[in-house]
Tab-separated table of C-alpha atoms and ligand atoms in Angstrom:
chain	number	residue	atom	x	y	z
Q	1	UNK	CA	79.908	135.688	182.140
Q	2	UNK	CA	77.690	136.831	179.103
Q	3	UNK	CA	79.151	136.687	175.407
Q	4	UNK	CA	77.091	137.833	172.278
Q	5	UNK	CA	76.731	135.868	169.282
Q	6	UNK	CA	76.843	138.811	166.582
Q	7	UNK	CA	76.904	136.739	163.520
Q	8	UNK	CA	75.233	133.337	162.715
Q	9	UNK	CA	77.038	130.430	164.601
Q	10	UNK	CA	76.460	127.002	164.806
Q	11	UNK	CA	74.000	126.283	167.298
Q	12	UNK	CA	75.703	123.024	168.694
Q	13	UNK	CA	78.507	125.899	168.897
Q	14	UNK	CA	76.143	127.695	171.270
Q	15	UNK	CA	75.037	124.911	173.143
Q	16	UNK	CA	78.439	123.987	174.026
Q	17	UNK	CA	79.431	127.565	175.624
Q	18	UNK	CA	75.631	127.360	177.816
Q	19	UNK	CA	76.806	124.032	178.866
Q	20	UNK	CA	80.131	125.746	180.206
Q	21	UNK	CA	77.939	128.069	182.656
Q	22	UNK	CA	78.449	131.513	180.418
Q	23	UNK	CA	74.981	132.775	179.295
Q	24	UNK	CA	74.820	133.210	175.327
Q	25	UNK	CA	72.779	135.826	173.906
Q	26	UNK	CA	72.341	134.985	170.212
Q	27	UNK	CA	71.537	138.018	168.432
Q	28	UNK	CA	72.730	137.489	164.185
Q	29	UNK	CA	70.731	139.786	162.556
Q	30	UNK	CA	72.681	142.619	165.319
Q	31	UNK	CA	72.364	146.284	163.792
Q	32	UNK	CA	75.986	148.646	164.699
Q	33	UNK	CA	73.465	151.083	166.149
Q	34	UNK	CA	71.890	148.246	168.259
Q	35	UNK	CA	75.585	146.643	168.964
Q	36	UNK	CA	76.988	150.210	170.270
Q	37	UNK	CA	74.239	150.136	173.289
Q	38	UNK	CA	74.971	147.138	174.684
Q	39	UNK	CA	78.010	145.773	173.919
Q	40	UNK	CA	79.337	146.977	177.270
Q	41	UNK	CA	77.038	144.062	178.952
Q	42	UNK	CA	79.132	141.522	177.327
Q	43	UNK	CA	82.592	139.711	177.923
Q	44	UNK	CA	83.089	138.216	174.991
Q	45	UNK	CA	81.682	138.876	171.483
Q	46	UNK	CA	81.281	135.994	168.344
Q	47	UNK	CA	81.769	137.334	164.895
Q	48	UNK	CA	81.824	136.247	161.030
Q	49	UNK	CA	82.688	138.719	158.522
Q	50	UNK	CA	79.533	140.632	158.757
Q	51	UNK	CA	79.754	142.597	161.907
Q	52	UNK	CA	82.259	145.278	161.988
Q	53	UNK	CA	84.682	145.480	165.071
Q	54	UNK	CA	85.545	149.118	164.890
Q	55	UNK	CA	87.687	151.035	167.365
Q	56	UNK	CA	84.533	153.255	168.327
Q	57	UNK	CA	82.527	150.169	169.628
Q	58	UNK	CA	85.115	148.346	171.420
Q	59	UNK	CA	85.747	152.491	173.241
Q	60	UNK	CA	81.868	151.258	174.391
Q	61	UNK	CA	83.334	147.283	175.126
Q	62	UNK	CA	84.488	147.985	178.717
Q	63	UNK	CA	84.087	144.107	180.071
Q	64	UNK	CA	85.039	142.426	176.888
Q	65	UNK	CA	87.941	140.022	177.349
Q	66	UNK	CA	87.893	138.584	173.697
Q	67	UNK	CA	87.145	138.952	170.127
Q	68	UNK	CA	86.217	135.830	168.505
Q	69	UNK	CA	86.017	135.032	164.936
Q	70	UNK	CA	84.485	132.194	162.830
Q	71	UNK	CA	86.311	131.713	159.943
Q	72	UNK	CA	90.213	133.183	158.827
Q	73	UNK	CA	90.148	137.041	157.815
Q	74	UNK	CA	90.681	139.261	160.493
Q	75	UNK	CA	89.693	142.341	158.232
Q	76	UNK	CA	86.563	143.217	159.671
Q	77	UNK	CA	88.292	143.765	163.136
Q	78	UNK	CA	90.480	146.671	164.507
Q	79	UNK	CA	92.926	144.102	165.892
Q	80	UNK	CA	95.687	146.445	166.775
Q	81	UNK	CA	93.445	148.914	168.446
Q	82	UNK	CA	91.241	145.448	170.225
Q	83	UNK	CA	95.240	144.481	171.422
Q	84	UNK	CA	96.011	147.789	172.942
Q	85	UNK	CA	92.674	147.810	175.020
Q	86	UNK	CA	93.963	144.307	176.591
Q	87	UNK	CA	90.878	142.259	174.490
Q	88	UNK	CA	92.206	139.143	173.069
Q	89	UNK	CA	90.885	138.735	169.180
Q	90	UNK	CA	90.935	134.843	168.359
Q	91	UNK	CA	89.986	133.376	165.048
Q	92	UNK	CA	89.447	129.548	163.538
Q	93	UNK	CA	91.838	128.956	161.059
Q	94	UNK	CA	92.094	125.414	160.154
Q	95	UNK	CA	88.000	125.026	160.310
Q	96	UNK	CA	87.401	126.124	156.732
Q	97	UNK	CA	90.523	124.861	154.758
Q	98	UNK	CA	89.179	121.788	153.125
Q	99	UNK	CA	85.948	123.553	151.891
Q	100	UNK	CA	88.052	126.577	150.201
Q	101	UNK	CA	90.255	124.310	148.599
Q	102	UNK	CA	87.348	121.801	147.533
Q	103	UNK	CA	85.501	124.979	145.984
Q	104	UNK	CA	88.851	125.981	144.302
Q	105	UNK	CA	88.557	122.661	142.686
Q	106	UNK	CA	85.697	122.587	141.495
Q	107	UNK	CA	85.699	126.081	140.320
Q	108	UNK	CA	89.001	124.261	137.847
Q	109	UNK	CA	86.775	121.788	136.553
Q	110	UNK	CA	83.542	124.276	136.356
Q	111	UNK	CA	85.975	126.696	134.255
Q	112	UNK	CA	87.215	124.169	132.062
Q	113	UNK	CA	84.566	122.327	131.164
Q	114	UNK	CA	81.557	125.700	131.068
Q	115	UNK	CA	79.861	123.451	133.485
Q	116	UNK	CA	77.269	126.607	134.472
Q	117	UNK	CA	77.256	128.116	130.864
Q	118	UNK	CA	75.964	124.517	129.259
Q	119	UNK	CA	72.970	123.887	132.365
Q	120	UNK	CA	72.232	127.509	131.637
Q	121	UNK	CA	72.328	126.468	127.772
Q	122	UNK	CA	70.335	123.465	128.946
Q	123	UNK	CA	67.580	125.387	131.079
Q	124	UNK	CA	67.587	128.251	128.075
Q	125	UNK	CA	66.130	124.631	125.924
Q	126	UNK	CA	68.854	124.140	124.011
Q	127	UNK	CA	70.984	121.105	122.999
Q	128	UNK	CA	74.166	123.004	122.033
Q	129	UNK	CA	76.238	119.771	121.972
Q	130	UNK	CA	78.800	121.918	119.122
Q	131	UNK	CA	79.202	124.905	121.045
Q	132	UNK	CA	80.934	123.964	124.395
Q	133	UNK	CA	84.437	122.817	123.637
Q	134	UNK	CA	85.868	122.121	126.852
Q	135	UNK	CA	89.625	121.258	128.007
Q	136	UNK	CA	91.248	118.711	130.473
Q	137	UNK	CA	93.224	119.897	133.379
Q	138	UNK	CA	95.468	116.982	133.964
Q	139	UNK	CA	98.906	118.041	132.624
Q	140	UNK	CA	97.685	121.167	132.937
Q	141	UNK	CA	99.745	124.243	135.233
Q	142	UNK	CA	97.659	125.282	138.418
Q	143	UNK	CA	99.580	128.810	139.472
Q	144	UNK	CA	98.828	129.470	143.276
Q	145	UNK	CA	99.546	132.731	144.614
Q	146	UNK	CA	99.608	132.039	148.173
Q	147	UNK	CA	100.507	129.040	149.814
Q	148	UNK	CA	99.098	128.474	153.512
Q	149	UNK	CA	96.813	126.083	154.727
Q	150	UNK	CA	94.064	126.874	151.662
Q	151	UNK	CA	96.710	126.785	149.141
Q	152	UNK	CA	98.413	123.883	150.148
Q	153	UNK	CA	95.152	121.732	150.477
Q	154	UNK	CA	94.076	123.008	146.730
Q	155	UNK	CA	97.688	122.561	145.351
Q	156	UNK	CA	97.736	118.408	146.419
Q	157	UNK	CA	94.308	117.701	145.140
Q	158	UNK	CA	95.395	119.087	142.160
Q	159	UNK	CA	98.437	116.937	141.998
Q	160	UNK	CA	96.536	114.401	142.404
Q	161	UNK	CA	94.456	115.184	139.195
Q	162	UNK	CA	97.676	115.186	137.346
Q	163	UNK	CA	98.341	118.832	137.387
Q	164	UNK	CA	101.753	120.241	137.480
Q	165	UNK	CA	101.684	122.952	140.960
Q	166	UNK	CA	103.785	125.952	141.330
Q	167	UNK	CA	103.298	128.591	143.885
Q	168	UNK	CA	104.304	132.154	144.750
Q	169	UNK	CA	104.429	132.867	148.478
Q	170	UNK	CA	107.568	134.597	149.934
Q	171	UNK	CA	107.286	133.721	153.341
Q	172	UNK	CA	107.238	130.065	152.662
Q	173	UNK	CA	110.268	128.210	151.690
Q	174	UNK	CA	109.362	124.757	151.156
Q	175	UNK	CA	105.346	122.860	150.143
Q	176	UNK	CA	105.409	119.193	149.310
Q	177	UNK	CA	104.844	118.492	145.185
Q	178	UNK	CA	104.930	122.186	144.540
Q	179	UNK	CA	107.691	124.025	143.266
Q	180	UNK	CA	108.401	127.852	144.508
Q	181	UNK	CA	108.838	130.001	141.614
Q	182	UNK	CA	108.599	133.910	141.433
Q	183	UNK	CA	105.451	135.900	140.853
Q	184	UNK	CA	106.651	136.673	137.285
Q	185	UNK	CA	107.462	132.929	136.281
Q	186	UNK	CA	104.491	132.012	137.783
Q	187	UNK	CA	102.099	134.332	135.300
Q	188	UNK	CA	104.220	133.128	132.727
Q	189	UNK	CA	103.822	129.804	132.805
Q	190	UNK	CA	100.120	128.912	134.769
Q	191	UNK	CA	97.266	127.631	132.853
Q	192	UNK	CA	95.070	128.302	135.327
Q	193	UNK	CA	95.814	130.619	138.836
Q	194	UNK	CA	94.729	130.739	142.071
Q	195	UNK	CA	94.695	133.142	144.856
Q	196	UNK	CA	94.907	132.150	148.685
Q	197	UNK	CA	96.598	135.186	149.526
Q	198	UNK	CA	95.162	137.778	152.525
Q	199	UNK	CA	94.395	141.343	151.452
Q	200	UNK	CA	97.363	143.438	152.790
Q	201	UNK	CA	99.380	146.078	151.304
Q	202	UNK	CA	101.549	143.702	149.034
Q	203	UNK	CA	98.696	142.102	148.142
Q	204	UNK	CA	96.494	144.824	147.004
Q	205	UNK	CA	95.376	143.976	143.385
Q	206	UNK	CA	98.305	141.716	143.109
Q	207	UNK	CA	96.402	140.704	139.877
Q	208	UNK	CA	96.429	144.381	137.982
Q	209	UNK	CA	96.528	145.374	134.386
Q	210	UNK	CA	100.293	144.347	134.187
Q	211	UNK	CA	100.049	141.311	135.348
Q	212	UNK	CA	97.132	140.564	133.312
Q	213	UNK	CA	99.583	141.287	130.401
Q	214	UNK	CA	102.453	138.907	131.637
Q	215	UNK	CA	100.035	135.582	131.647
Q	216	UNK	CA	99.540	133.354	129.318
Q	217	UNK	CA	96.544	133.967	126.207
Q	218	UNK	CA	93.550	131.597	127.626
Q	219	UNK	CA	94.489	132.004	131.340
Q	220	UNK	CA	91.933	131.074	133.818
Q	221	UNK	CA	91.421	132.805	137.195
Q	222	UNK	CA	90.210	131.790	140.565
Q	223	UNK	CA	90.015	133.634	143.792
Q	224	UNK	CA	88.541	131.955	146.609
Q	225	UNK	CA	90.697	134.158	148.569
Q	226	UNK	CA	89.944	137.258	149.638
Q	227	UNK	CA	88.115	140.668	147.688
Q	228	UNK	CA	91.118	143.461	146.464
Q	229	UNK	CA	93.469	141.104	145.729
Q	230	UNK	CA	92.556	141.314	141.995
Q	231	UNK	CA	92.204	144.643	139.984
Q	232	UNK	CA	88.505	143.830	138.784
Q	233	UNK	CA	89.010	146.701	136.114
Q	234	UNK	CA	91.488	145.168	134.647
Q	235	UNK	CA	90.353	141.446	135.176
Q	236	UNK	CA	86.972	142.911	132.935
Q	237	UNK	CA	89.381	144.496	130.232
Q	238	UNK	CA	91.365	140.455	130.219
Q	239	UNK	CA	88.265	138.822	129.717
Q	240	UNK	CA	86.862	141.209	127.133
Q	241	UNK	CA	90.088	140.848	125.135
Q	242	UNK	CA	90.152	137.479	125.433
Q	243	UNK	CA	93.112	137.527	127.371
Q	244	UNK	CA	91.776	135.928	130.077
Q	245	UNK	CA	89.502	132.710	129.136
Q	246	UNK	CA	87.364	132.872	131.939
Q	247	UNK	CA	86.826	133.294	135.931
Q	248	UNK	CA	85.531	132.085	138.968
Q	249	UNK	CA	85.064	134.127	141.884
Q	250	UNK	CA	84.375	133.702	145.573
Q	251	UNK	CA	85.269	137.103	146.447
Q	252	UNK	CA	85.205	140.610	145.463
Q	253	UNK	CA	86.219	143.994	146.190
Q	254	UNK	CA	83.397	145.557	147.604
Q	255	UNK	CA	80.905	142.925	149.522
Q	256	UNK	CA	77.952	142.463	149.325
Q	257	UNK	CA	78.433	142.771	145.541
Q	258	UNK	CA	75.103	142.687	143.731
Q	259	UNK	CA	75.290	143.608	139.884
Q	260	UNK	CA	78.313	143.243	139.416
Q	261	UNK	CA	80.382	144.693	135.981
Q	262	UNK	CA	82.040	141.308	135.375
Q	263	UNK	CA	78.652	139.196	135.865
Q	264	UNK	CA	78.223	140.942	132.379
Q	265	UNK	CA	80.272	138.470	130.787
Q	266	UNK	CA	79.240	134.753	130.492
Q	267	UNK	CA	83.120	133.715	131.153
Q	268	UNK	CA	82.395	134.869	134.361
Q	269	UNK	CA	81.200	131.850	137.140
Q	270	UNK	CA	81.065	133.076	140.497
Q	271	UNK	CA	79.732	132.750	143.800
Q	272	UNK	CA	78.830	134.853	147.340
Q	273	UNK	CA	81.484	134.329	149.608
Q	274	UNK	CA	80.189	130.882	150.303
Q	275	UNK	CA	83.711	129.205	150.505
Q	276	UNK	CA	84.108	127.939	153.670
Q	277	UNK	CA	79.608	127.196	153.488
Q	278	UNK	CA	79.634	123.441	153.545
Q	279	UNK	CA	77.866	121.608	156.409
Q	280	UNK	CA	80.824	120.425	157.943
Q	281	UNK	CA	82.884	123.521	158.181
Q	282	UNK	CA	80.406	125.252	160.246
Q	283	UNK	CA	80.250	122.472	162.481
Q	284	UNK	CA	84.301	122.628	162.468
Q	285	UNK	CA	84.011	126.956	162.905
Q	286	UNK	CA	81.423	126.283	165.652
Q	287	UNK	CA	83.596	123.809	167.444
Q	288	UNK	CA	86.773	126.105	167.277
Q	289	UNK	CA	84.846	129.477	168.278
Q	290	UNK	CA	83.108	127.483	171.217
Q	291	UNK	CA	86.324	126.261	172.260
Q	292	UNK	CA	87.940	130.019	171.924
Q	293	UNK	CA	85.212	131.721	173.841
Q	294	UNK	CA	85.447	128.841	176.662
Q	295	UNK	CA	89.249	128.840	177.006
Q	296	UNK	CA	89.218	132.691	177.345
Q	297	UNK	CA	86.139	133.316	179.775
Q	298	UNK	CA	86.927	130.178	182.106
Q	299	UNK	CA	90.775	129.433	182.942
M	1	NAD	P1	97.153	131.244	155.507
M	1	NAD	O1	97.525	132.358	156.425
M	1	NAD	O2	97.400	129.845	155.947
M	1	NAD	O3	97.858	131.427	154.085
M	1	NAD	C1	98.018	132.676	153.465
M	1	NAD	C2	99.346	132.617	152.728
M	1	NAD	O4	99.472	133.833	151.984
M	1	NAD	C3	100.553	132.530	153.668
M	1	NAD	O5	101.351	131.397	153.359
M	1	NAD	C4	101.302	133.830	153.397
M	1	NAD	O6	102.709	133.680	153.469
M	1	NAD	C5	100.857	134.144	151.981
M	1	NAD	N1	101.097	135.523	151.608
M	1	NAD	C6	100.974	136.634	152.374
M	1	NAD	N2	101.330	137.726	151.658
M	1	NAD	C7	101.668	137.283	150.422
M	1	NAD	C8	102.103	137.920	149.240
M	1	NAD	N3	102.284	139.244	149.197
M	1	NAD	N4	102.329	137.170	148.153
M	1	NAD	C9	102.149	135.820	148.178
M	1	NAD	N5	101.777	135.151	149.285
M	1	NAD	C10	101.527	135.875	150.387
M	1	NAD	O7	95.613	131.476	155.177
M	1	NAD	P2	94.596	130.405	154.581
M	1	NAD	O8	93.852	129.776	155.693
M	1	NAD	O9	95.296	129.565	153.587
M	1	NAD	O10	93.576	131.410	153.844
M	1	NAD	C11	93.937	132.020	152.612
M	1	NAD	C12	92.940	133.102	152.252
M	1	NAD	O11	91.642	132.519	152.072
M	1	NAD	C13	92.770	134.172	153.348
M	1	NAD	O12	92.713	135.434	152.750
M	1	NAD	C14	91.433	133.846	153.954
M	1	NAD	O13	90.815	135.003	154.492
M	1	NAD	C15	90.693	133.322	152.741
M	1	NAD	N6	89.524	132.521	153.065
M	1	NAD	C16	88.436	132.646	152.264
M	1	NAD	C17	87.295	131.904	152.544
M	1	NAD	C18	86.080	132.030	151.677
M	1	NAD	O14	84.975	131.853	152.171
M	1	NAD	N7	86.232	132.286	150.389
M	1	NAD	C19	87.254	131.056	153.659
M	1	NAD	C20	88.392	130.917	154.422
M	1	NAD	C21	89.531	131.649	154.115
């Protein structure tokens, strides 16, 4: 049994599926042009979001048995067509959940008090004590859109910093401390919102010029989430107008995103998909995919 580690894994991850007797070929730096001519060698294939699983190389997959993914987003995947060729696509879902929301946090605080804008003040020589007025988030609304595992983690550390939690997310009917309410109510009444929403069809710039117009004046938006989900066109044209007070962002439409329009404005914090990158939630994805490609190669 042979599986290929496409993506960069954990290597206590790695040592764990050698250990099981499959042979692990770690490859993370894998071209598509150098995947295509030999993915047929392998049984089972590790992923993040950088390697592409695309209906014409699992045509050339003709032993694998399973798809595995560290992290949540299946996006990068042709699931449906991986399902219809028998090949089992797994992914680690709970692994990441406490660094997301723990980044969602501190993206609140980061936004509310200009955290990055005064150490770049700072480094720039300044001492611009008059010029950072910041505000406190206890009392405060916290809007999530989306309310899984991420969203519920963010939504009861931010009850416990005093934060009133409501939540949009029609497939769920009931989230301790946090009261349902309906997209609309939601934009109406959040001080700050959240997004732990995947990227589907419903939720396809579920953040576009209209709802932009239905929040409240000083708004603050986070999306740790996942790129699409916010119409960055019209998240620019909030923030220019003042509409929007500032943003944090994890995620974007297009990724990699270097230069980015709304790194233009100095409301705008922001980070490279790094919201699941702490220390321990590798270790937890490298656990979980280990686990996955042992369970599926072995009984
Ligand atoms: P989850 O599946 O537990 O939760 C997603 C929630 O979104 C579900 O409750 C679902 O009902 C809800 N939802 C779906 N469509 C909706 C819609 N149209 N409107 C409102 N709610 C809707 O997933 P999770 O583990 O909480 O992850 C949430 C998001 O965070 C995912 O998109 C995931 O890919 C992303 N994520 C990002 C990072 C990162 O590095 N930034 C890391 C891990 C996960």
């Amino acid at each position: 049994m042979k599986v290929l580690i496409c993506d960069a894994t954990a290597i206590t991850a790695l040592d764990m599926i050698s250990d099981a007797g499959i042979e692990v070929v770690n490859r993370p730096d894998i071209t598509p042009e150098e995947l295509l001519e030999v993915i047929h060698e392998y049984d089972a294939m590790v992923v993040r979001s950088r390697t592409k699983v695309t209906a014409s190389l699992i045509d050339k997959a003709t032993r694998l048995k399973a798809i595995v993914r560290g992290g949540v987003g299946l996006d990068n995947i042709d699931v449906e067509y991986a399902g219809s060729k028998g090949i089992q696509v797994l992914n680690t879902p709970s692994a990441s959940t406490a660094a997301v929301a723990e980044l969602t946090i501190g993206y609140i605080f980061a936004l509310a008090r200009h955290i990055p804008q005064m150490t770049a003040s700072m480094e720039g020589g300044e001492w611009a004590k008059k010029s950072f007025s910041g505000t406190e988030i206890a009392g405060k609304t916290l809007g999530l859109v989306g309310i899984g595992r991420i969203g519920q983690a963010t939504g009861q550390k931010a009850n416990a910093l005093g934060m009133t939690v409501v939540a949009y997310d029609p497939y769920v009917t009931e989230a301790e401390g946090i009261e349902l309410v309906s997209l609309e109510d939601l934009l109406a009444c959040a001080d700050f919102i959240s997004l732990h929403v995947p990227y589907t069809k419903e939720t396809h710039n579920i953040l576009d010029a209209d709802a932009f117009e239905k929040m409240k004046a000083g708004v603050y938006i986070i999306n740790c989430g996942r790129g699409g989900t916010i119409d960055e066109d019209a998240l620019f044209d909030a923030l220019k107008s003042a509409k929007v007070a500032g943003a944090a962002l994890d995620v974007y439409t297009e990724e990699p995103s270097m230069g980015h329009k709304l790194y233009t404005l100095d409301r705008v914090i922001g980070s490279p998909h790094i919201g699941a990158g702490t220390v321990e939630a590798k270790a937890r994805v490298g656990t979980e995919v280990a686990k996955n490609v042992i369970n599926v190669l072995t009984k």
